[in-house]
Tab-separated table of C-alpha atoms in Angstrom:
chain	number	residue	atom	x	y	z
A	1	UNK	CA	-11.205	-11.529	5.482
A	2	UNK	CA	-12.729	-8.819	3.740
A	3	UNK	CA	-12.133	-9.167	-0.686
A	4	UNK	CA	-11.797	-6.498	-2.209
A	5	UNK	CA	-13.511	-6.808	-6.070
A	6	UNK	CA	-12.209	-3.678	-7.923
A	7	UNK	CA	-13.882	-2.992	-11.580
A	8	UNK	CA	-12.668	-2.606	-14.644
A	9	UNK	CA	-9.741	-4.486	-14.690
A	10	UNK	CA	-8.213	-1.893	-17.397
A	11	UNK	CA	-10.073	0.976	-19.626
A	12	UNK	CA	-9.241	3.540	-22.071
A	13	UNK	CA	-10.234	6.862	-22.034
A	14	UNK	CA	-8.811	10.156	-24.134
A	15	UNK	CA	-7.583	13.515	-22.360
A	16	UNK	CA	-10.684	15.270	-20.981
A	17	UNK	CA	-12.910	12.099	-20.241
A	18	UNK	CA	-14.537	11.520	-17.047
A	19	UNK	CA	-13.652	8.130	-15.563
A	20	UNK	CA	-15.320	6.162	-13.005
A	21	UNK	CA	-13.596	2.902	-11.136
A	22	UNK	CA	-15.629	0.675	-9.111
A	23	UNK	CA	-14.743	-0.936	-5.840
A	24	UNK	CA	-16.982	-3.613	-4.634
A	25	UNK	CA	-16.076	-4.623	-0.607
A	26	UNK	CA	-17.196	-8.554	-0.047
A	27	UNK	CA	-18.816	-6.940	3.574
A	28	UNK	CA	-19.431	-3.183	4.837
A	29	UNK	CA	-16.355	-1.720	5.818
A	30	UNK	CA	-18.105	1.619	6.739
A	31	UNK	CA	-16.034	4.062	5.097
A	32	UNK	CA	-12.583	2.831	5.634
A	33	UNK	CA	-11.540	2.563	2.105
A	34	UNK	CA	-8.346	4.424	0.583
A	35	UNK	CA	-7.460	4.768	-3.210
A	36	UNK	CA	-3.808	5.069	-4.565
A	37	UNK	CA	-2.295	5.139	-8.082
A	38	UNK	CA	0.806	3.510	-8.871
A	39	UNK	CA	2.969	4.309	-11.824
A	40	UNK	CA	5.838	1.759	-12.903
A	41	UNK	CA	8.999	2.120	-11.063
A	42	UNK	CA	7.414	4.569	-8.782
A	43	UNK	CA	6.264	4.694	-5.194
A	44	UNK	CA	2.331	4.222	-4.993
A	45	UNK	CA	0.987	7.699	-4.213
A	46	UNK	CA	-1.870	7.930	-1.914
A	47	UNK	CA	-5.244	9.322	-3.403
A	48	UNK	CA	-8.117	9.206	-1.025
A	49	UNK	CA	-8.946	8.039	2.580
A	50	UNK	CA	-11.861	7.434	4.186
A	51	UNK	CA	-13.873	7.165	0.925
A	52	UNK	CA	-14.233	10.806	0.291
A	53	UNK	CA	-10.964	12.935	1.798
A	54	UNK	CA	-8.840	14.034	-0.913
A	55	UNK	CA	-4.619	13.679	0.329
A	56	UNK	CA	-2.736	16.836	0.579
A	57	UNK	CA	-1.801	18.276	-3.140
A	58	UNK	CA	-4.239	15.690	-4.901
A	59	UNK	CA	-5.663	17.469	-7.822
A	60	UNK	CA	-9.188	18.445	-7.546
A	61	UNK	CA	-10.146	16.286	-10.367
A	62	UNK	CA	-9.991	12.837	-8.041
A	63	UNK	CA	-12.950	12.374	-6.115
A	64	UNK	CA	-13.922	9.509	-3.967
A	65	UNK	CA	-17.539	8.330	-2.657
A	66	UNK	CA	-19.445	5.440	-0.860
A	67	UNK	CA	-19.798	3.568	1.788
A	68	UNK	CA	-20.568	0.299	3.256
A	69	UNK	CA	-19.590	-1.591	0.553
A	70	UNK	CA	-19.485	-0.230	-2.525
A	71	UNK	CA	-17.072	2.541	-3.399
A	72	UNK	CA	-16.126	4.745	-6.541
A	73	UNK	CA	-13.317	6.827	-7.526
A	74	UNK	CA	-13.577	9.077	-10.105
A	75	UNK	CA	-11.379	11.229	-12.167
A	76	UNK	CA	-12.971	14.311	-13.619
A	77	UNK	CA	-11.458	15.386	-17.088
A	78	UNK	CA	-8.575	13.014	-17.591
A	79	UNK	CA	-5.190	14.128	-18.014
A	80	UNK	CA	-2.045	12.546	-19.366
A	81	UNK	CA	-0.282	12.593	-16.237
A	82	UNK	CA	-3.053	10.429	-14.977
A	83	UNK	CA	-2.047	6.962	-16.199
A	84	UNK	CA	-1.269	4.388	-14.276
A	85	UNK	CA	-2.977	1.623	-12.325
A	86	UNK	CA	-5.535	2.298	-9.646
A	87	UNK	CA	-6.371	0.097	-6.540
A	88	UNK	CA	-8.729	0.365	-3.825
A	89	UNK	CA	-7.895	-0.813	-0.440
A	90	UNK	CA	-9.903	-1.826	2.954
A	91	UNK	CA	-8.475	-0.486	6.269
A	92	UNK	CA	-11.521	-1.270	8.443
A	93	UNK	CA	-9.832	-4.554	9.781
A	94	UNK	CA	-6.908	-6.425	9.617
A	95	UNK	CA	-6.014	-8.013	7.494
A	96	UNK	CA	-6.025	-4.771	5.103
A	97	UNK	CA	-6.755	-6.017	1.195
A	98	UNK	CA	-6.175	-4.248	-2.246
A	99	UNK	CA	-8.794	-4.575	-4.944
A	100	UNK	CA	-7.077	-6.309	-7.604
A	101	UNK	CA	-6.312	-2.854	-9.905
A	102	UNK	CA	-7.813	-0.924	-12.579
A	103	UNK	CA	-5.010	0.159	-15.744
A	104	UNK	CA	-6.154	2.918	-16.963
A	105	UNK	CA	-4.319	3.890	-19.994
A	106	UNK	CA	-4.638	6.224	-22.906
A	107	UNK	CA	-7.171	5.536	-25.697
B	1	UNK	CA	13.148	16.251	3.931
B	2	UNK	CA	10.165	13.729	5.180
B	3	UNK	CA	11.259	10.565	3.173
B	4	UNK	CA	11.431	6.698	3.742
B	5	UNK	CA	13.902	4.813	2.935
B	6	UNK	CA	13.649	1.219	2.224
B	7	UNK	CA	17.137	-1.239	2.031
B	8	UNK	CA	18.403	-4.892	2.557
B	9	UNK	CA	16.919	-6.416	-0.126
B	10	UNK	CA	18.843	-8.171	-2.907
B	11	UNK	CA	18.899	-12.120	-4.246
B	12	UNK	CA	18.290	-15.145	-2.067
B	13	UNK	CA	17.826	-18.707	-2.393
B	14	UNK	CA	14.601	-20.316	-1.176
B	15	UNK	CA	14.476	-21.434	2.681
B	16	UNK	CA	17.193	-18.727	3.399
B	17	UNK	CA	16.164	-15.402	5.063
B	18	UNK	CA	17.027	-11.447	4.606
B	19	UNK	CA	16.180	-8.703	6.876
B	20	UNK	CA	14.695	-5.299	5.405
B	21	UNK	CA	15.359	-1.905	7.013
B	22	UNK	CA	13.401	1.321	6.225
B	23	UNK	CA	14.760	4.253	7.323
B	24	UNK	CA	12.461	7.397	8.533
B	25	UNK	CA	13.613	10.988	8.235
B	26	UNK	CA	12.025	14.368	8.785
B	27	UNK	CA	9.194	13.527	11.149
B	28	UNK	CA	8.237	12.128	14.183
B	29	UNK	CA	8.782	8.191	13.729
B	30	UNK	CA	7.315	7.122	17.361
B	31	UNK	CA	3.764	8.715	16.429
B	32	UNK	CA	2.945	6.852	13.526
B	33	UNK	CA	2.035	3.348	12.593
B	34	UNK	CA	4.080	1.693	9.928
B	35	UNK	CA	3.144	-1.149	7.096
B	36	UNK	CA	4.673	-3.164	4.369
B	37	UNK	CA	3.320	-3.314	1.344
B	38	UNK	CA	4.687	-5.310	-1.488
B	39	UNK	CA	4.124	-5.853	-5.088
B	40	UNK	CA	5.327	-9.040	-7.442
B	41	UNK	CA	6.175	-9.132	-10.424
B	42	UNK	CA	3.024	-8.840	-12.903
B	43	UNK	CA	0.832	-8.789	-9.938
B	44	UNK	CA	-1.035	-5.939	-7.415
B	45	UNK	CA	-0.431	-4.463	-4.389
B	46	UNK	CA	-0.520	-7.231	-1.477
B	47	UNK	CA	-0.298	-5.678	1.964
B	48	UNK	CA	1.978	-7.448	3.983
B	49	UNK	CA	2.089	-6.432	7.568
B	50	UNK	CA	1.763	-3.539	10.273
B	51	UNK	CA	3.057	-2.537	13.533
B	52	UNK	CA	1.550	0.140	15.997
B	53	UNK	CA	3.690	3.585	16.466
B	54	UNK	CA	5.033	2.040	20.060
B	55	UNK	CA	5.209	-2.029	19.171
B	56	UNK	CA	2.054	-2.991	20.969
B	57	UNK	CA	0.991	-4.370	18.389
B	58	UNK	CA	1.939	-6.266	14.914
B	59	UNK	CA	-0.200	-7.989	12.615
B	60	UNK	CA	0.673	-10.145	9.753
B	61	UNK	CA	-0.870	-11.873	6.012
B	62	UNK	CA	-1.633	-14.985	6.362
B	63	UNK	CA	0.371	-15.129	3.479
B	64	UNK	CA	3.454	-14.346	5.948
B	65	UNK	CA	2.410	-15.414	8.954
B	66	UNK	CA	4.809	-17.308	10.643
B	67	UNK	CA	7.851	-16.416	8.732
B	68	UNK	CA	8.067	-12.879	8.482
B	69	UNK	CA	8.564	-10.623	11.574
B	70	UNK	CA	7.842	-6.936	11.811
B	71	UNK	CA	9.499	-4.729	14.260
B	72	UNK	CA	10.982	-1.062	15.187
B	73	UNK	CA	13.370	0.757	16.617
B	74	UNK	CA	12.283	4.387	17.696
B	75	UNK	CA	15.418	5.159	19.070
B	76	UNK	CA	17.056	4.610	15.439
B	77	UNK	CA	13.677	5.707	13.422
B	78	UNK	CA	13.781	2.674	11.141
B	79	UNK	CA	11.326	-0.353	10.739
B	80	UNK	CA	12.327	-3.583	10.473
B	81	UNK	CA	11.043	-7.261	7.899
B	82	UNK	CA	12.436	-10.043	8.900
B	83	UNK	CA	11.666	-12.945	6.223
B	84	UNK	CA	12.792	-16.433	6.937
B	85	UNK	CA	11.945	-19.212	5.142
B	86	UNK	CA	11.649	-17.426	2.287
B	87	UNK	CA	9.509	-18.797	-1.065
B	88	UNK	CA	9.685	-18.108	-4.921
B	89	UNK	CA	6.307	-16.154	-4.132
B	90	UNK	CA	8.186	-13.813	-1.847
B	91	UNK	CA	9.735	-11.822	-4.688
B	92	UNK	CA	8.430	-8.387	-5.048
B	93	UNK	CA	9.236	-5.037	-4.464
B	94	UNK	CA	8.304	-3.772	-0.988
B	95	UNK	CA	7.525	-0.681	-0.017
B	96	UNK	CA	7.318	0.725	3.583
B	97	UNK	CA	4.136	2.974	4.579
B	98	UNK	CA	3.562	5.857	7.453
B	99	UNK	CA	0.431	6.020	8.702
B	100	UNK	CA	-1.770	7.467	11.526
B	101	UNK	CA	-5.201	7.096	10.195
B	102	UNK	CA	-4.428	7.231	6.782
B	103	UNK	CA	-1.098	6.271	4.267
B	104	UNK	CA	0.049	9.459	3.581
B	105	UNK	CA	3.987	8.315	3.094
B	106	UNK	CA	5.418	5.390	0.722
B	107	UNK	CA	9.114	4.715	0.466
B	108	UNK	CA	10.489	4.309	-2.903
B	109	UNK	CA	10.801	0.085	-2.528
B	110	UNK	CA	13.324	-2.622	-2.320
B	111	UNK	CA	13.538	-5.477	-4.980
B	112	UNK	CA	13.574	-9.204	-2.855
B	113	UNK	CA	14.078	-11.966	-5.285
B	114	UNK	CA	14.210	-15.322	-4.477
B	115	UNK	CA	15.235	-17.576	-6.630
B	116	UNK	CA	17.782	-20.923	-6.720
């Protein structure tokens, strides 16, 4: 099975800040990785597929790269609305696996 | 409205089994593939299992294997976990997923506790 090792496990940031979340894929899973952020009590809400492709209505600010097997999302000028927890996920084969989540709250 | 719908769930004992429904509304059920996803308390997202947008195919955690079944019924639009045998490490919130070559659809989730 493929492990997903997501880093930081939680970070701080102010409004405005650019942050940066790594996923780390145990073996290359091409580009078949997806991001979502999930807010307490809420549905998860889908980010990014295939590494890159920004969801319909995802702000502009969430950007996705890599391949193979490492993998970032990034958030470009942080805004309170942002908070939450982050988690990568591998779709390349089954069975699919979550990184273990990044809490990104405000500093 | 596009929208899942996720029920059944509730409080069981361990060994016993429940059956979750998740309704589909607003699009084309048949031509998508549908997951469970579920969350425990204090912990991350743990994907549970998935079945193809005609049944062909399902495929399971090994966390699940065994005991929980995954299943649909186009004709009614809804998607079906059956969990026998349930454990204390069942309980979580599940959530039910759309997808056709990406999740683009969660439902809003389903508390399962299991507990004696």
């Amino acid at each position: 099975d493929v492990r997903m090792t997501q880093s930081p496990s939680a970070l701080s940031a102010s409004i405005g800040d650019k942050v940066t979340i790594t996923c780390r894929a145990s073996q290359g899973v091409n580009t078949y990785v997806a991001w979502f952020q999930h807010k307490p009590g809420k549905a998860p809400q889908s980010l990014i597929y295939a590494a890159s492709y920004r969801h319909s209505g995802v702000p502009s600010r969430f950007s996705g790269a890599g391949s193979g097997t490492t993998f970032t999302l990034t958030i470009n000028s942080l805004q309170s609305e942002d908070l939450g927890t982050y988690y990568c996920q591998h779709y390349g084969s089954y069975p699919f696996t979550f990184g273990g989540g990044t809490k990104v709250d405000m500093k | 409205q596009v929208q899942l719908v996720e029920s059944g769930g509730g409080v069981v004992q361990p060994g016993r089994s429940l059956r979750l429904s998740c309704a589909a509304s607003g699009f084309t059920f048949s031509s998508y593939g549908m997951h469970w996803v579920r969350q425990a308390p204090g912990k991350g997202l743990e994907w549970v299992a998935v079945i193809w947008y005609d049944g062909s195919n399902k495929y399971y955690a090994d966390s699940v294997k065994g005991r929980f079944t995954i299943s649909r019924d186009n004709s009614k639009n809804t998607l079906y976990l059956e969990m026998n045998s349930l454990r204390v490490d069942d309980s979580a919130v599940y959530y039910c997923v759309r997808e056709k070559g990406k999740w683009d659809l969660w439902g809003q989730g389903v508390q399962v506790s299991v507990s004696s």
